[in-house]
């Protein structure tokens, strides 16, 4: 009933709850029923004004969910039947010529999801049908076919079984040539049209009259993605096979040529036509990404005279002179830097110490010999394209051009110093130009350190000479000094051979830190970061001065400077030669500044950074934190309240609290007024954030117990929450057992009286439901309970003890050492029980229900359970530990006093 289903979908989008909720409920009931997807496809395929786009989109969402949930279901009365699947597959392919781009995209996703499940076994003709549709298709239809192809190929590429990869290779052999030829044809069409349009002034009206060019451009980009996907996933990486992938040599020079042809249009259309300008920008960036991807996947196939040197040379020219190439836009520059960086650090291009292999025999080269030859050729190519003078030029360009802050950077810093700081230091290096340039510099320097170290030192000294420490104006010299300090921070390990840090610090850095002029924030922030990077070179009395300087920067007026100081102090306090005495002197200021900084920052990354610094301080101060316990408790309470709903921040806070409690030690009750409500919320599996916070909350619970001088009522009342935690999963089993142990030792008989039922539930849930490793974790706490409370505990945990009898008497440990250890340990607990509470043991072993259950399970028994245990103790004595052997011996001694004839018969075995 398509009209009714359409109405239900429409109602489920209603803002009125009274309309929406019944509709959502009806959809949930319909979803698993046969015919549901066919009904949805009718709605998705509908055309005209009578069908709302939002309803069609919602139908695709439900269709996708049904594929994920029910496509593999085989029952006729439930899910999707095989006949319906055939119907859906055929009709989906008939509907791909969808004019609305967003629906078209959803259809492509649906087809790809089904293809992942059904190709090739149940949908072998998928690609042949798509290929047929391409032969007679107009531009729109072919665009939609390629959209489906790309989504499907991307989905199939995630299947990693050998048979799936062979199928993918077969698809590649059929699709590549047609797609590649169409791509080459389209690029010529696009370039001809762009050349013609660049001479016209009525661009907008021309594009409005015909949308074909835009569609061809989009189709061309889809073909590019498909070509990249086929070459990437259609072949194993040649870094493992050393087999050249011929398509790399075929495609890469053409792609590079296309970039060179398209780049001028970035400038041509910049102020003339936004769509074409955006296309030129996007196309050049995408094309360069393809080169980066193929080099990373098939590095040896990239080693060809028309590919590797030509591509690297082009990228170097772009980096060193982007304006001349008309490529001064950030996204493209980043990709050029990425390619030079990945080539420069590519391990496949590092020459072998033995050089290339010359084959003088008829025998084919081995895999390693082929790799050595490829590496030697690549190394020779790179030496030609990157001679010493060009390396020096690149180093200078990176520092003097790309490390320099622009006017826009400084404006962003002024507007939001906190965001600016994180963008410079936390952002992924491939996303922003400056971090990318810094990453490239580090790799280039590593490859040519002897050549470049004097260059960097020269730039550093030049910058320091043109920008004195007491400078207050933002000059080109100050910006160059900031850039030089950036470079020096990244390559400290080599520059320490050329520079004396002590002289540098006393002569310049300390003066620059104390220069509080607002404009000097640029240098203050960079020096703060630099001190954290040069940590290994800070020695002697200078170390104390560096501590004081960085602590002083925590009080800076600029948040970016304060966060930089916070970061470097973390490194300094974690360094092996760190002086706790120096820390204690500045501790009051550190706490105060941390509290103030937390109040001043707004961003998540900033709060995490400060919390991490506080954790580092707590790790080192130990009980010196006690005078600050009240302040810290107030601080943690405030942060917890303010971070409601921010699970990641609360996780960091729980980690800091654990360190705080451990530092307080037996004074930890000073924090209980703040700690207990947080703990109670964190260990409650029914709380909204349990999924995210439970693990860290349980660890904090354990730390609280470990450092408690006694079990107060608030702590005692937390124990029942452990039942819910264990019932939910055994992910926290080891910590949970430690918690039980702490309560058992500290809580005493009061604990058993208050929470005996909960304790029994916890142990009963664990024993019999966890693997051998989990049992070996749990058994010691059961043993402890019997040691401490031989009369009170056994009746409470009788269910768990019965399971231990099962385990002890089962003979399933042959060739299984861990199971043998479990049996030996379980038997030792039962032996201790017999010695310490003989009456209860007799009662437990004579339970008719227990005996019947054991017999039903197929375990062979002697005359009774006691005699079977005696046999087990004698049999497993060699697998027991020394203490367990004593427990066995004492139990057997008790059994001997019972004067049971069958036991007396075993006297020789017992004595032996």
CSV table of C-alpha atoms in Angstrom, one decimal, residues 514-797:
chain,number,residue,atom,x,y,z
A,514,UNK,CA,60.6,39.1,30.1
A,515,UNK,CA,59.7,41.6,27.3
A,516,UNK,CA,56.0,42.0,28.2
A,517,UNK,CA,55.1,44.3,25.3
A,518,UNK,CA,51.9,43.1,23.6
A,519,UNK,CA,53.6,42.7,20.2
A,520,UNK,CA,56.2,40.5,21.7
A,521,UNK,CA,53.6,37.8,22.4
A,522,UNK,CA,54.8,36.3,19.0
A,523,UNK,CA,58.3,35.7,20.3
A,524,UNK,CA,57.2,34.9,23.9
A,525,UNK,CA,54.9,32.1,22.7
A,526,UNK,CA,57.6,30.7,20.4
A,527,UNK,CA,60.3,30.8,23.1
A,528,UNK,CA,57.9,29.0,25.4
A,529,UNK,CA,57.5,26.2,22.9
A,530,UNK,CA,61.2,26.2,22.1
A,531,UNK,CA,62.1,25.6,25.7
A,532,UNK,CA,60.0,22.4,25.7
A,533,UNK,CA,61.7,21.2,22.5
A,534,UNK,CA,65.3,21.9,23.7
A,535,UNK,CA,64.6,20.2,27.1
A,536,UNK,CA,67.5,17.7,26.7
A,537,UNK,CA,70.0,20.6,26.4
A,538,UNK,CA,68.8,22.5,29.5
A,539,UNK,CA,71.3,21.7,32.2
A,540,UNK,CA,72.6,22.9,35.5
A,541,UNK,CA,71.5,26.1,37.1
A,542,UNK,CA,69.8,27.2,33.8
A,543,UNK,CA,67.1,24.6,34.4
A,544,UNK,CA,65.8,26.4,37.5
A,545,UNK,CA,65.7,29.7,35.5
A,546,UNK,CA,63.8,28.0,32.7
A,547,UNK,CA,61.2,26.7,35.2
A,548,UNK,CA,60.7,30.2,36.6
A,549,UNK,CA,60.5,31.7,33.2
A,550,UNK,CA,57.8,29.3,32.0
A,551,UNK,CA,55.8,29.7,35.2
A,552,UNK,CA,56.0,33.4,34.8
A,553,UNK,CA,54.6,32.9,31.2
A,554,UNK,CA,51.6,31.2,32.8
A,555,UNK,CA,50.6,34.7,34.0
A,556,UNK,CA,51.0,36.3,30.5
A,557,UNK,CA,48.2,38.4,29.2
A,558,UNK,CA,47.9,36.3,26.0
A,559,UNK,CA,46.2,32.9,26.3
A,560,UNK,CA,48.2,31.5,23.4
A,561,UNK,CA,51.4,32.3,25.3
A,562,UNK,CA,50.0,30.7,28.5
A,563,UNK,CA,48.9,27.5,26.7
A,564,UNK,CA,52.4,27.2,25.1
A,565,UNK,CA,54.0,27.6,28.5
A,566,UNK,CA,51.7,25.0,30.0
A,567,UNK,CA,52.6,22.6,27.2
A,568,UNK,CA,56.4,23.0,27.8
A,569,UNK,CA,56.1,22.7,31.5
A,570,UNK,CA,54.5,19.3,31.1
A,571,UNK,CA,57.5,18.2,29.0
A,572,UNK,CA,60.0,19.6,31.6
A,573,UNK,CA,58.3,18.0,34.6
A,574,UNK,CA,58.1,14.6,32.8
A,575,UNK,CA,61.8,14.7,31.8
A,576,UNK,CA,64.1,12.2,33.6
A,577,UNK,CA,66.4,14.9,35.1
A,578,UNK,CA,63.5,16.9,36.5
A,579,UNK,CA,64.1,18.5,39.9
A,580,UNK,CA,61.2,18.1,42.4
A,581,UNK,CA,62.8,20.7,44.6
A,582,UNK,CA,62.6,23.3,41.9
A,583,UNK,CA,59.0,22.3,41.3
A,584,UNK,CA,58.0,22.7,45.0
A,585,UNK,CA,59.3,26.3,44.9
A,586,UNK,CA,56.9,27.3,42.1
A,587,UNK,CA,54.0,25.0,43.1
A,588,UNK,CA,51.7,27.6,44.6
A,589,UNK,CA,52.0,29.8,41.6
A,590,UNK,CA,51.4,26.8,39.3
A,591,UNK,CA,48.2,25.8,41.0
A,592,UNK,CA,46.9,29.4,41.0
A,593,UNK,CA,47.7,29.9,37.4
A,594,UNK,CA,46.2,26.6,36.3
A,595,UNK,CA,42.9,27.4,38.1
A,596,UNK,CA,42.9,30.9,36.5
A,597,UNK,CA,43.7,29.5,33.1
A,598,UNK,CA,40.9,27.0,33.3
A,599,UNK,CA,38.5,29.8,34.0
A,600,UNK,CA,39.8,31.9,31.1
A,601,UNK,CA,39.8,29.2,28.3
A,602,UNK,CA,36.7,28.1,26.4
A,603,UNK,CA,37.8,25.3,24.1
A,604,UNK,CA,37.8,21.6,24.8
A,605,UNK,CA,41.5,21.2,23.7
A,606,UNK,CA,42.5,23.9,26.1
A,607,UNK,CA,40.8,22.4,29.1
A,608,UNK,CA,42.2,19.0,28.4
A,609,UNK,CA,45.7,20.5,28.1
A,610,UNK,CA,45.4,22.2,31.5
A,611,UNK,CA,44.0,19.1,33.1
A,612,UNK,CA,46.9,17.1,31.7
A,613,UNK,CA,49.3,19.6,33.2
A,614,UNK,CA,47.6,19.3,36.6
A,615,UNK,CA,47.8,15.5,36.4
A,616,UNK,CA,51.6,15.8,35.7
A,617,UNK,CA,52.0,18.1,38.7
A,618,UNK,CA,50.1,15.7,40.9
A,619,UNK,CA,52.2,12.8,39.8
A,620,UNK,CA,55.3,14.5,41.0
A,621,UNK,CA,54.3,16.4,44.1
A,622,UNK,CA,53.0,13.4,46.2
A,623,UNK,CA,51.8,14.4,49.6
A,624,UNK,CA,53.0,18.0,49.0
A,625,UNK,CA,49.6,18.4,47.5
A,626,UNK,CA,47.8,18.2,50.9
A,627,UNK,CA,48.0,21.9,51.7
A,628,UNK,CA,46.2,22.5,48.3
A,629,UNK,CA,43.6,19.8,48.7
A,630,UNK,CA,40.7,22.1,49.4
A,631,UNK,CA,41.5,24.4,46.4
A,632,UNK,CA,41.9,21.4,44.1
A,633,UNK,CA,38.7,19.8,45.3
A,634,UNK,CA,36.8,23.0,44.6
A,635,UNK,CA,38.5,23.3,41.2
A,636,UNK,CA,37.6,19.7,40.2
A,637,UNK,CA,34.0,20.1,41.4
A,638,UNK,CA,33.7,23.2,39.3
A,639,UNK,CA,35.1,21.6,36.2
A,640,UNK,CA,33.0,18.5,36.6
A,641,UNK,CA,29.8,20.6,36.9
A,642,UNK,CA,30.7,22.7,33.9
A,643,UNK,CA,31.6,19.7,31.7
A,644,UNK,CA,28.2,18.0,31.9
A,645,UNK,CA,27.6,16.3,28.6
A,646,UNK,CA,31.2,16.6,27.5
A,647,UNK,CA,32.3,13.0,28.0
A,648,UNK,CA,35.8,13.3,26.6
A,649,UNK,CA,36.6,16.2,29.0
A,650,UNK,CA,35.1,14.3,31.9
A,651,UNK,CA,37.3,11.3,31.1
A,652,UNK,CA,40.4,13.5,31.4
A,653,UNK,CA,39.0,14.8,34.7
A,654,UNK,CA,38.5,11.3,36.0
A,655,UNK,CA,42.1,10.5,35.2
A,656,UNK,CA,43.3,13.7,37.0
A,657,UNK,CA,41.1,12.8,40.0
A,658,UNK,CA,42.7,9.3,40.2
A,659,UNK,CA,46.2,10.9,40.3
A,660,UNK,CA,44.9,13.4,42.9
A,661,UNK,CA,43.5,10.7,45.2
A,662,UNK,CA,46.8,8.7,44.9
A,663,UNK,CA,48.8,11.8,45.8
A,664,UNK,CA,46.7,12.5,48.8
A,665,UNK,CA,47.1,8.9,50.0
A,666,UNK,CA,45.6,8.4,53.5
A,667,UNK,CA,44.6,12.0,53.5
A,668,UNK,CA,42.2,11.3,50.5
A,669,UNK,CA,39.1,11.7,52.7
A,670,UNK,CA,39.8,15.4,52.4
A,671,UNK,CA,38.4,15.2,48.9
A,672,UNK,CA,35.4,12.9,49.6
A,673,UNK,CA,32.8,15.7,49.7
A,674,UNK,CA,33.7,16.3,46.0
A,675,UNK,CA,34.7,12.8,45.0
A,676,UNK,CA,31.8,10.7,46.2
A,677,UNK,CA,29.0,12.2,44.1
A,678,UNK,CA,31.3,12.0,41.0
A,679,UNK,CA,32.0,8.3,41.8
A,680,UNK,CA,28.4,7.5,42.4
A,681,UNK,CA,27.4,9.0,39.0
A,682,UNK,CA,30.3,7.3,37.2
A,683,UNK,CA,29.8,3.8,38.4
A,684,UNK,CA,26.1,3.7,37.9
A,685,UNK,CA,25.5,1.8,34.7
A,686,UNK,CA,22.1,3.4,34.3
A,687,UNK,CA,23.6,7.0,34.0
A,688,UNK,CA,23.4,8.6,30.6
A,689,UNK,CA,27.2,8.7,30.2
A,690,UNK,CA,27.9,5.2,31.5
A,691,UNK,CA,29.1,4.0,28.1
A,692,UNK,CA,31.9,6.6,28.0
A,693,UNK,CA,32.8,7.1,31.7
A,694,UNK,CA,32.5,3.7,33.2
A,695,UNK,CA,36.0,2.5,32.6
A,696,UNK,CA,37.7,5.5,34.1
A,697,UNK,CA,35.2,5.7,36.9
A,698,UNK,CA,35.9,2.1,38.0
A,699,UNK,CA,39.6,2.8,38.0
A,700,UNK,CA,39.0,5.9,40.2
A,701,UNK,CA,36.9,3.7,42.5
A,702,UNK,CA,39.7,1.3,42.9
A,703,UNK,CA,42.2,4.1,43.5
A,704,UNK,CA,39.9,5.6,46.2
A,705,UNK,CA,39.7,2.3,48.0
A,706,UNK,CA,43.5,1.7,47.7
A,707,UNK,CA,44.2,5.0,49.4
A,708,UNK,CA,41.4,5.0,52.0
A,709,UNK,CA,42.4,4.7,55.6
A,710,UNK,CA,39.1,3.0,56.3
A,711,UNK,CA,35.8,2.3,54.6
A,712,UNK,CA,33.4,5.1,55.4
A,713,UNK,CA,29.6,4.7,54.9
A,714,UNK,CA,29.7,6.7,51.6
A,715,UNK,CA,32.2,4.2,50.2
A,716,UNK,CA,30.4,1.2,51.6
A,717,UNK,CA,27.2,2.3,49.9
A,718,UNK,CA,28.8,2.2,46.5
A,719,UNK,CA,29.4,-1.6,46.4
A,720,UNK,CA,25.9,-2.6,45.0
A,721,UNK,CA,26.8,-0.7,41.8
A,722,UNK,CA,29.4,-3.5,41.1
A,723,UNK,CA,26.5,-5.9,40.5
A,724,UNK,CA,25.3,-3.8,37.6
A,725,UNK,CA,28.8,-3.4,36.2
A,726,UNK,CA,29.5,-7.2,36.2
A,727,UNK,CA,26.1,-8.0,34.8
A,728,UNK,CA,26.7,-5.6,32.0
A,729,UNK,CA,30.1,-7.0,30.8
A,730,UNK,CA,33.3,-8.5,32.1
A,731,UNK,CA,35.4,-5.7,30.5
A,732,UNK,CA,36.4,-4.4,33.9
A,733,UNK,CA,36.8,-7.8,35.6
A,734,UNK,CA,40.3,-7.4,37.0
A,735,UNK,CA,39.6,-4.0,38.5
A,736,UNK,CA,36.2,-5.3,39.8
A,737,UNK,CA,37.9,-8.2,41.6
A,738,UNK,CA,40.4,-5.7,43.1
A,739,UNK,CA,37.5,-3.7,44.4
A,740,UNK,CA,35.9,-6.8,46.0
A,741,UNK,CA,39.2,-7.6,47.6
A,742,UNK,CA,39.5,-4.1,49.1
A,743,UNK,CA,36.0,-4.2,50.5
A,744,UNK,CA,36.6,-7.7,51.9
A,745,UNK,CA,39.8,-6.7,53.7
A,746,UNK,CA,38.7,-3.2,54.8
A,747,UNK,CA,35.0,-3.7,55.3
A,748,UNK,CA,35.2,-6.8,57.5
A,749,UNK,CA,32.1,-8.5,58.8
A,750,UNK,CA,30.2,-5.2,58.5
A,751,UNK,CA,30.7,-5.5,54.7
A,752,UNK,CA,29.4,-9.1,54.7
A,753,UNK,CA,26.3,-8.1,56.7
A,754,UNK,CA,25.5,-5.1,54.5
A,755,UNK,CA,26.3,-6.4,51.1
A,756,UNK,CA,26.5,-10.2,51.3
A,757,UNK,CA,23.8,-10.6,48.7
A,758,UNK,CA,25.4,-8.2,46.3
A,759,UNK,CA,28.8,-10.0,46.8
A,760,UNK,CA,27.2,-13.4,46.1
A,761,UNK,CA,25.6,-12.0,42.9
A,762,UNK,CA,28.9,-10.6,41.7
A,763,UNK,CA,30.8,-13.9,42.2
A,764,UNK,CA,28.0,-16.1,40.9
A,765,UNK,CA,27.8,-14.0,37.7
A,766,UNK,CA,31.6,-14.3,37.2
A,767,UNK,CA,32.2,-18.0,38.1
A,768,UNK,CA,31.0,-20.1,35.3
A,769,UNK,CA,30.6,-17.3,32.8
A,770,UNK,CA,34.2,-16.1,32.2
A,771,UNK,CA,37.1,-17.8,30.5
A,772,UNK,CA,40.1,-19.4,32.3
A,773,UNK,CA,42.0,-16.1,32.5
A,774,UNK,CA,39.0,-14.4,34.2
A,775,UNK,CA,38.6,-17.3,36.6
A,776,UNK,CA,42.3,-17.2,37.6
A,777,UNK,CA,41.7,-13.5,38.3
A,778,UNK,CA,38.7,-14.1,40.5
A,779,UNK,CA,39.6,-17.3,42.5
A,780,UNK,CA,42.0,-15.5,44.9
A,781,UNK,CA,39.3,-13.3,46.2
A,782,UNK,CA,37.0,-16.3,46.9
A,783,UNK,CA,40.0,-17.9,48.7
A,784,UNK,CA,40.4,-14.7,50.7
A,785,UNK,CA,36.8,-14.7,51.7
A,786,UNK,CA,37.1,-18.2,53.2
A,787,UNK,CA,40.3,-17.3,55.0
A,788,UNK,CA,38.9,-14.2,56.6
A,789,UNK,CA,35.3,-15.4,57.2
A,790,UNK,CA,35.3,-19.2,57.2
A,791,UNK,CA,31.9,-19.4,59.0
A,792,UNK,CA,30.1,-16.4,57.5
A,793,UNK,CA,31.2,-16.3,53.9
A,794,UNK,CA,30.7,-19.9,52.6
A,795,UNK,CA,26.9,-20.0,53.0
A,796,UNK,CA,26.6,-16.6,51.2
A,797,UNK,CA,28.6,-17.8,48.2
